[in-house]
Amino acid sequence: MRNIVVFVHSFSVEFADLIINGIFKYYKDRKDSRVYFVQTFNPHNDEADFDYQYWASYEYLKSQTIDEVILVSNTYSYYMSSEEIRETAEPYFSKKFISIGFELDPQRSYYVVSGCEDSYQEVVSHLKNVHGCSKIGFVSANKLKNQEALSRYEAFKKALKNNGLEFHPEWVTDGDFTDNGIKETLAETYKTKEDVPFEAIICANDVMGIAVLNYMTSIGIKIPEELKIFGLDNTYHSILCTPNMATIDQDIEGIGFKAAEFGMKLLDNDKDMPRHLITPMKVVYRHSCGCKDTVEQKKREVFNGVFNRYKEFNQLKNLFDLIQGTSTIHDFAQSFTSVVKYSGFKTMDVYVLPEPKIFDKMDDINLNYEDKFVRPLLKIDTENDIAEYYEESEGFYTADTLFPKDKFAETPGSFIFQPLFMNKFHYGYLICKVTYTDFTLNSLLLKIITSLVIQAYAYTKTVSENKYLETLNQQLEEKTKELDISAKTDELTGLLNRRGFMEYGQRLVNFSSEMKSNGLVFFADLDGLKKINDNYGHEYGDKAIKAEADILRHSFRKMDVIGRLSGDEFGIVASGLDISKLENIREKVDQLNEKYSKKYQLPFKLSISLGATQYNMENKDLSVLLKTADKNLYEQKEIHHARQAKEALGKYFL
């Protein structure tokens, strides 16, 4: 089984998304390889608060288990110089190494590039012979000073020369493959349409081409009548802009596919293999150069993609709804078969460090051999109906392997590798098997799931260490001596008494706030206890109180804190619940009251009233929250009594 890593700066860029989709398609049906897709962003990124955390993957994947690395170099070129990218890749040159975009090391790496000379030759010839253009400008990406940008610049100059046209260096606008500053740079030289000396302009990519089109249109130039424009990449930008942009299709997805195929040949036999692979480009003629648009089918595909986004957003909504009730790692493991319905991840393996490490965004995320000791925490395999949580497990060093082979098995497929972070705390990493080729959506789904996993793990770990929220029936008695819980337990019901509830309830509220999770505080009281005592005696009053305690235990989760505050009053702290769930809980409690009344053949019907309030980081004083919940309970009773009075009055007049 071969293990291949694909490094890309970010999944959420059209170019990168197309490249990795091509690689994904190549490996889709292979049974002899596993490929790990990894977005790293860049370290020491002062512009984003948490993107730097993805760089931890770069450290873990130095593992001996990896056979080959494919680095999509041109996705990093906006953020790093060619030399910085080469230095970054240095630790991986000991493996088979392929750079997509430009060459990094002539002796220790291979590279895949798109050949643009023939396409630029065709474009310049077309502009000259078909549209009569002899004056042609250029928008370069020379600010980056990398091989890809310079090769397009040189190919443009060569095409002019081959067509007998003069090169004007003053007609070159330098950019960086983005639209940053293009409009401002053009405005400095071409303030009015009369200042534009050329009849056509070729841009080193579509994004800069769109910026040129927008600026030239803004100063009154008619496209294509007065100026022809060409881009390069054939991205959605060129297809959807008005007018549609003539461009050069380098078949980005095809580059990814061919790079993966090239890499597999290297692994099979690297003897007599060339150091590079050049993929061809194809010119696409559209409105912006004065030609007919021939991409109606392509546009339909784009709009279908936009339409599908609504389905994807609905997936996210369903996933958010599903995870609200998940609290511990065990709960998560059991519910993940439902999560996969919305996420499309077939397997997920989670590995954690013995203790989390703290990294600020300007820190170097350097992990030595000893730092990279992890143990399995969670294994989900929906294809084989496996959902296992390992409270204790044998660890290993990731420098040797990324997973224990007996648990992971030699399963082929495409995976996403992602580090686990919560705020500045680094916990380990996860590996997910993917089925969807939309890596932008995959990234967002994993962000949600990662946050859930860490919160569940941190919560489970805290509960385990403090031993006070396992179960509030059996274990409170078993650990009475150890935790001095006897003074905090209600003798009649076995629930926490007021003292215990205020202590443990406040702990749960504080912990939830630290995890940036909200929750609910409930105030409940048994309806008609005085009437029960007066009519049936205190023995039945005690039975009613004990029954309500059991009803509350069955209505809430094991990790929720429940206490008896006084004779007929109870309190509950439930983390992770939203106020929108309140009516569902009331219905459940009502159903259990009816069930228990019949089960114990009570001469009266059990009933309990519930008031609730939401807690969050700003509102977390349990005493205040109980008063607010009590006020809500009183308001609910007023509504209930008013309704009863109205019904009675109606019967009287009837």
mmCIF file of C-alpha atoms in Angstrom, residues 298-503:
data_model
loop_
_atom_site.group_PDB
_atom_site.id
_atom_site.type_symbol
_atom_site.label_atom_id
_atom_site.label_comp_id
_atom_site.label_asym_id
_atom_site.label_seq_id
_atom_site.Cartn_x
_atom_site.Cartn_y
_atom_site.Cartn_z
ATOM 1 C CA LYS A 298 -19.932 24.792 -19.464
ATOM 2 C CA LYS A 299 -22.116 27.631 -18.182
ATOM 3 C CA ARG A 300 -24.908 25.211 -17.407
ATOM 4 C CA GLU A 301 -22.461 23.160 -15.373
ATOM 5 C CA VAL A 302 -21.442 26.269 -13.442
ATOM 6 C CA PHE A 303 -25.031 27.243 -12.675
ATOM 7 C CA ASN A 304 -25.816 23.669 -11.656
ATOM 8 C CA GLY A 305 -22.893 23.934 -9.266
ATOM 9 C CA VAL A 306 -24.350 27.140 -7.803
ATOM 10 C CA PHE A 307 -27.722 25.439 -7.413
ATOM 11 C CA ASN A 308 -26.111 22.491 -5.640
ATOM 12 C CA ARG A 309 -24.690 24.925 -3.075
ATOM 13 C CA TYR A 310 -28.161 25.267 -1.604
ATOM 14 C CA LYS A 311 -28.227 21.510 -0.982
ATOM 15 C CA GLU A 312 -24.796 21.741 0.610
ATOM 16 C CA PHE A 313 -25.858 24.566 2.915
ATOM 17 C CA ASN A 314 -28.813 22.413 3.948
ATOM 18 C CA GLN A 315 -26.316 19.636 4.789
ATOM 19 C CA LEU A 316 -24.549 22.054 7.107
ATOM 20 C CA LYS A 317 -27.816 23.040 8.749
ATOM 21 C CA ASN A 318 -28.742 19.390 9.330
ATOM 22 C CA LEU A 319 -25.290 18.677 10.732
ATOM 23 C CA PHE A 320 -25.569 21.593 13.176
ATOM 24 C CA ASP A 321 -28.986 20.354 14.313
ATOM 25 C CA LEU A 322 -27.690 16.832 14.787
ATOM 26 C CA ILE A 323 -24.651 17.644 16.902
ATOM 27 C CA GLN A 324 -26.492 19.808 19.446
ATOM 28 C CA GLY A 325 -27.289 16.800 21.621
ATOM 29 C CA THR A 326 -23.803 15.299 21.481
ATOM 30 C CA SER A 327 -21.779 15.794 24.649
ATOM 31 C CA THR A 328 -19.180 13.051 25.267
ATOM 32 C CA ILE A 329 -16.839 11.144 22.966
ATOM 33 C CA HIS A 330 -18.947 8.040 23.544
ATOM 34 C CA ASP A 331 -22.083 9.929 22.435
ATOM 35 C CA PHE A 332 -20.216 11.197 19.387
ATOM 36 C CA ALA A 333 -19.013 7.730 18.390
ATOM 37 C CA GLN A 334 -22.534 6.349 18.617
ATOM 38 C CA SER A 335 -24.110 9.212 16.645
ATOM 39 C CA PHE A 336 -21.534 9.458 13.874
ATOM 40 C CA THR A 337 -23.413 7.002 11.664
ATOM 41 C CA SER A 338 -26.030 9.767 11.442
ATOM 42 C CA VAL A 339 -23.424 12.506 11.041
ATOM 43 C CA VAL A 340 -21.999 10.745 7.984
ATOM 44 C CA LYS A 341 -25.384 11.029 6.299
ATOM 45 C CA TYR A 342 -24.801 14.763 6.122
ATOM 46 C CA SER A 343 -21.006 14.919 5.906
ATOM 47 C CA GLY A 344 -20.111 12.177 3.429
ATOM 48 C CA PHE A 345 -17.098 11.005 5.456
ATOM 49 C CA LYS A 346 -17.018 7.206 5.463
ATOM 50 C CA THR A 347 -14.354 6.761 8.128
ATOM 51 C CA MET A 348 -12.778 8.932 10.780
ATOM 52 C CA ASP A 349 -9.795 8.101 12.972
ATOM 53 C CA VAL A 350 -8.802 10.481 15.765
ATOM 54 C CA TYR A 351 -5.393 10.460 17.500
ATOM 55 C CA VAL A 352 -4.571 12.611 20.514
ATOM 56 C CA LEU A 353 -1.478 13.806 22.344
ATOM 57 C CA PRO A 354 -1.022 12.864 26.033
ATOM 58 C CA GLU A 355 -1.596 16.530 26.868
ATOM 59 C CA PRO A 356 -2.588 19.418 24.572
ATOM 60 C CA LYS A 357 0.109 21.868 23.457
ATOM 61 C CA ILE A 358 -0.329 25.634 23.153
ATOM 62 C CA PHE A 359 0.659 27.483 19.967
ATOM 63 C CA ASP A 360 0.157 31.197 19.317
ATOM 64 C CA LYS A 361 -0.176 32.345 15.723
ATOM 65 C CA MET A 362 3.349 33.755 15.588
ATOM 66 C CA ASP A 363 4.953 30.651 17.141
ATOM 67 C CA ASP A 364 6.958 28.124 15.164
ATOM 68 C CA ILE A 365 4.938 24.921 15.101
ATOM 69 C CA ASN A 366 7.917 22.622 15.442
ATOM 70 C CA LEU A 367 7.351 19.114 16.768
ATOM 71 C CA ASN A 368 10.320 16.861 17.503
ATOM 72 C CA TYR A 369 10.208 13.068 17.705
ATOM 73 C CA GLU A 370 9.064 12.982 21.346
ATOM 74 C CA ASP A 371 6.423 15.680 20.756
ATOM 75 C CA LYS A 372 4.683 13.528 18.161
ATOM 76 C CA PHE A 373 3.614 10.688 20.432
ATOM 77 C CA VAL A 374 -0.127 10.036 20.075
ATOM 78 C CA ARG A 375 -2.679 7.364 20.902
ATOM 79 C CA PRO A 376 -5.927 6.333 19.165
ATOM 80 C CA LEU A 377 -8.987 8.013 20.650
ATOM 81 C CA LEU A 378 -11.792 7.301 18.232
ATOM 82 C CA LYS A 379 -12.425 5.046 15.242
ATOM 83 C CA ILE A 380 -15.532 5.401 13.096
ATOM 84 C CA ASP A 381 -16.047 3.152 10.064
ATOM 85 C CA THR A 382 -19.562 3.396 8.677
ATOM 86 C CA GLU A 383 -18.792 0.920 5.895
ATOM 87 C CA ASN A 384 -18.099 -1.811 8.455
ATOM 88 C CA ASP A 385 -20.444 -0.554 11.208
ATOM 89 C CA ILE A 386 -17.618 0.273 13.648
ATOM 90 C CA ALA A 387 -17.884 3.022 16.268
ATOM 91 C CA GLU A 388 -15.181 2.640 18.914
ATOM 92 C CA TYR A 389 -14.001 5.029 21.613
ATOM 93 C CA TYR A 390 -10.708 4.142 23.293
ATOM 94 C CA GLU A 391 -10.591 5.496 26.825
ATOM 95 C CA GLU A 392 -7.161 3.886 27.150
ATOM 96 C CA SER A 393 -5.005 2.729 24.230
ATOM 97 C CA GLU A 394 -1.410 2.049 23.321
ATOM 98 C CA GLY A 395 0.385 5.005 21.748
ATOM 99 C CA PHE A 396 2.929 5.351 18.948
ATOM 100 C CA TYR A 397 5.306 7.906 17.416
ATOM 101 C CA THR A 398 4.051 9.529 14.209
ATOM 102 C CA ALA A 399 7.600 9.820 12.895
ATOM 103 C CA ASP A 400 7.358 6.041 12.399
ATOM 104 C CA THR A 401 3.712 5.683 11.383
ATOM 105 C CA LEU A 402 0.513 7.746 11.272
ATOM 106 C CA PHE A 403 -1.731 4.978 12.558
ATOM 107 C CA PRO A 404 -1.551 1.573 14.253
ATOM 108 C CA LYS A 405 -1.913 -0.840 11.345
ATOM 109 C CA ASP A 406 -3.953 -3.353 13.293
ATOM 110 C CA LYS A 407 -6.666 -0.757 13.853
ATOM 111 C CA PHE A 408 -6.473 1.248 10.618
ATOM 112 C CA ALA A 409 -5.983 -1.726 8.255
ATOM 113 C CA GLU A 410 -4.613 -1.477 4.741
ATOM 114 C CA THR A 411 -7.629 0.336 3.289
ATOM 115 C CA PRO A 412 -7.148 2.320 0.072
ATOM 116 C CA GLY A 413 -8.917 5.584 -0.711
ATOM 117 C CA SER A 414 -8.725 9.345 -0.458
ATOM 118 C CA PHE A 415 -8.455 10.998 2.953
ATOM 119 C CA ILE A 416 -8.234 14.439 4.495
ATOM 120 C CA PHE A 417 -5.588 14.882 7.175
ATOM 121 C CA GLN A 418 -6.343 17.664 9.650
ATOM 122 C CA PRO A 419 -4.824 18.793 12.961
ATOM 123 C CA LEU A 420 -7.079 19.164 16.003
ATOM 124 C CA PHE A 421 -7.120 22.621 17.561
ATOM 125 C CA MET A 422 -9.418 24.412 19.980
ATOM 126 C CA ASN A 423 -8.455 28.055 20.317
ATOM 127 C CA LYS A 424 -4.674 27.870 20.864
ATOM 128 C CA PHE A 425 -4.696 24.302 22.212
ATOM 129 C CA HIS A 426 -3.423 21.557 19.919
ATOM 130 C CA TYR A 427 -4.807 18.079 20.699
ATOM 131 C CA GLY A 428 -3.606 15.827 17.855
ATOM 132 C CA TYR A 429 -5.042 15.040 14.413
ATOM 133 C CA LEU A 430 -7.772 13.206 12.562
ATOM 134 C CA ILE A 431 -7.912 11.321 9.263
ATOM 135 C CA CYS A 432 -11.214 11.172 7.331
ATOM 136 C CA LYS A 433 -12.045 9.134 4.253
ATOM 137 C CA VAL A 434 -13.887 11.356 1.779
ATOM 138 C CA THR A 435 -16.440 10.616 -0.919
ATOM 139 C CA TYR A 436 -17.365 14.161 -2.013
ATOM 140 C CA THR A 437 -15.003 15.958 -4.383
ATOM 141 C CA ASP A 438 -16.022 19.399 -3.131
ATOM 142 C CA PHE A 439 -13.068 20.016 -0.843
ATOM 143 C CA THR A 440 -14.266 23.489 0.133
ATOM 144 C CA LEU A 441 -17.408 21.917 1.595
ATOM 145 C CA ASN A 442 -15.351 19.068 3.074
ATOM 146 C CA SER A 443 -13.155 21.615 4.819
ATOM 147 C CA LEU A 444 -16.136 23.411 6.333
ATOM 148 C CA LEU A 445 -17.791 20.180 7.459
ATOM 149 C CA LEU A 446 -14.541 19.034 9.049
ATOM 150 C CA LYS A 447 -14.211 22.357 10.848
ATOM 151 C CA ILE A 448 -17.572 21.698 12.504
ATOM 152 C CA ILE A 449 -16.808 18.057 13.277
ATOM 153 C CA THR A 450 -13.319 18.881 14.577
ATOM 154 C CA SER A 451 -14.755 21.419 16.986
ATOM 155 C CA LEU A 452 -17.302 18.870 18.145
ATOM 156 C CA VAL A 453 -14.689 16.142 18.640
ATOM 157 C CA ILE A 454 -12.429 18.389 20.719
ATOM 158 C CA GLN A 455 -15.262 19.684 22.886
ATOM 159 C CA ALA A 456 -16.516 16.136 23.456
ATOM 160 C CA TYR A 457 -12.984 14.924 24.227
ATOM 161 C CA ALA A 458 -12.192 17.824 26.551
ATOM 162 C CA TYR A 459 -15.517 17.410 28.317
ATOM 163 C CA THR A 460 -15.092 13.632 28.639
ATOM 164 C CA LYS A 461 -11.590 14.086 29.980
ATOM 165 C CA THR A 462 -12.721 16.644 32.554
ATOM 166 C CA VAL A 463 -15.619 14.474 33.675
ATOM 167 C CA SER A 464 -13.303 11.485 34.004
ATOM 168 C CA GLU A 465 -10.697 13.400 35.999
ATOM 169 C CA ASN A 466 -13.144 14.998 38.410
ATOM 170 C CA LYS A 467 -15.422 11.938 38.719
ATOM 171 C CA TYR A 468 -18.538 13.835 39.502
ATOM 172 C CA LEU A 469 -20.687 13.600 36.377
ATOM 173 C CA GLU A 470 -20.539 9.918 35.362
ATOM 174 C CA THR A 471 -23.929 8.854 36.718
ATOM 175 C CA LEU A 472 -25.719 10.521 39.564
ATOM 176 C CA ASN A 473 -27.380 7.324 40.795
ATOM 177 C CA GLN A 474 -24.904 4.472 41.385
ATOM 178 C CA GLN A 475 -21.570 6.294 41.256
ATOM 179 C CA LEU A 476 -22.536 9.021 43.698
ATOM 180 C CA GLU A 477 -22.879 6.271 46.350
ATOM 181 C CA GLU A 478 -19.736 4.430 45.251
ATOM 182 C CA LYS A 479 -17.607 7.576 45.444
ATOM 183 C CA THR A 480 -19.158 9.102 48.550
ATOM 184 C CA LYS A 481 -16.019 8.712 50.615
ATOM 185 C CA GLU A 482 -13.614 9.852 47.887
ATOM 186 C CA LEU A 483 -15.522 13.001 46.921
ATOM 187 C CA ASP A 484 -17.201 13.743 50.256
ATOM 188 C CA ILE A 485 -20.465 13.682 48.360
ATOM 189 C CA SER A 486 -22.693 12.548 51.199
ATOM 190 C CA ALA A 487 -23.088 16.094 52.463
ATOM 191 C CA LYS A 488 -24.151 17.122 48.969
ATOM 192 C CA THR A 489 -26.732 14.388 48.265
ATOM 193 C CA ASP A 490 -30.458 14.524 48.949
ATOM 194 C CA GLU A 491 -31.397 11.538 51.091
ATOM 195 C CA LEU A 492 -34.930 11.055 49.751
ATOM 196 C CA THR A 493 -34.234 11.203 45.981
ATOM 197 C CA GLY A 494 -30.512 10.431 45.645
ATOM 198 C CA LEU A 495 -30.121 13.648 43.651
ATOM 199 C CA LEU A 496 -27.720 16.402 44.600
ATOM 200 C CA ASN A 497 -29.021 18.620 47.390
ATOM 201 C CA ARG A 498 -28.970 22.421 47.061
ATOM 202 C CA ARG A 499 -25.353 22.644 48.193
ATOM 203 C CA GLY A 500 -24.201 19.949 45.770
ATOM 204 C CA PHE A 501 -26.274 21.328 42.899
ATOM 205 C CA MET A 502 -24.918 24.860 43.293
ATOM 206 C CA GLU A 503 -21.333 23.549 43.349
#
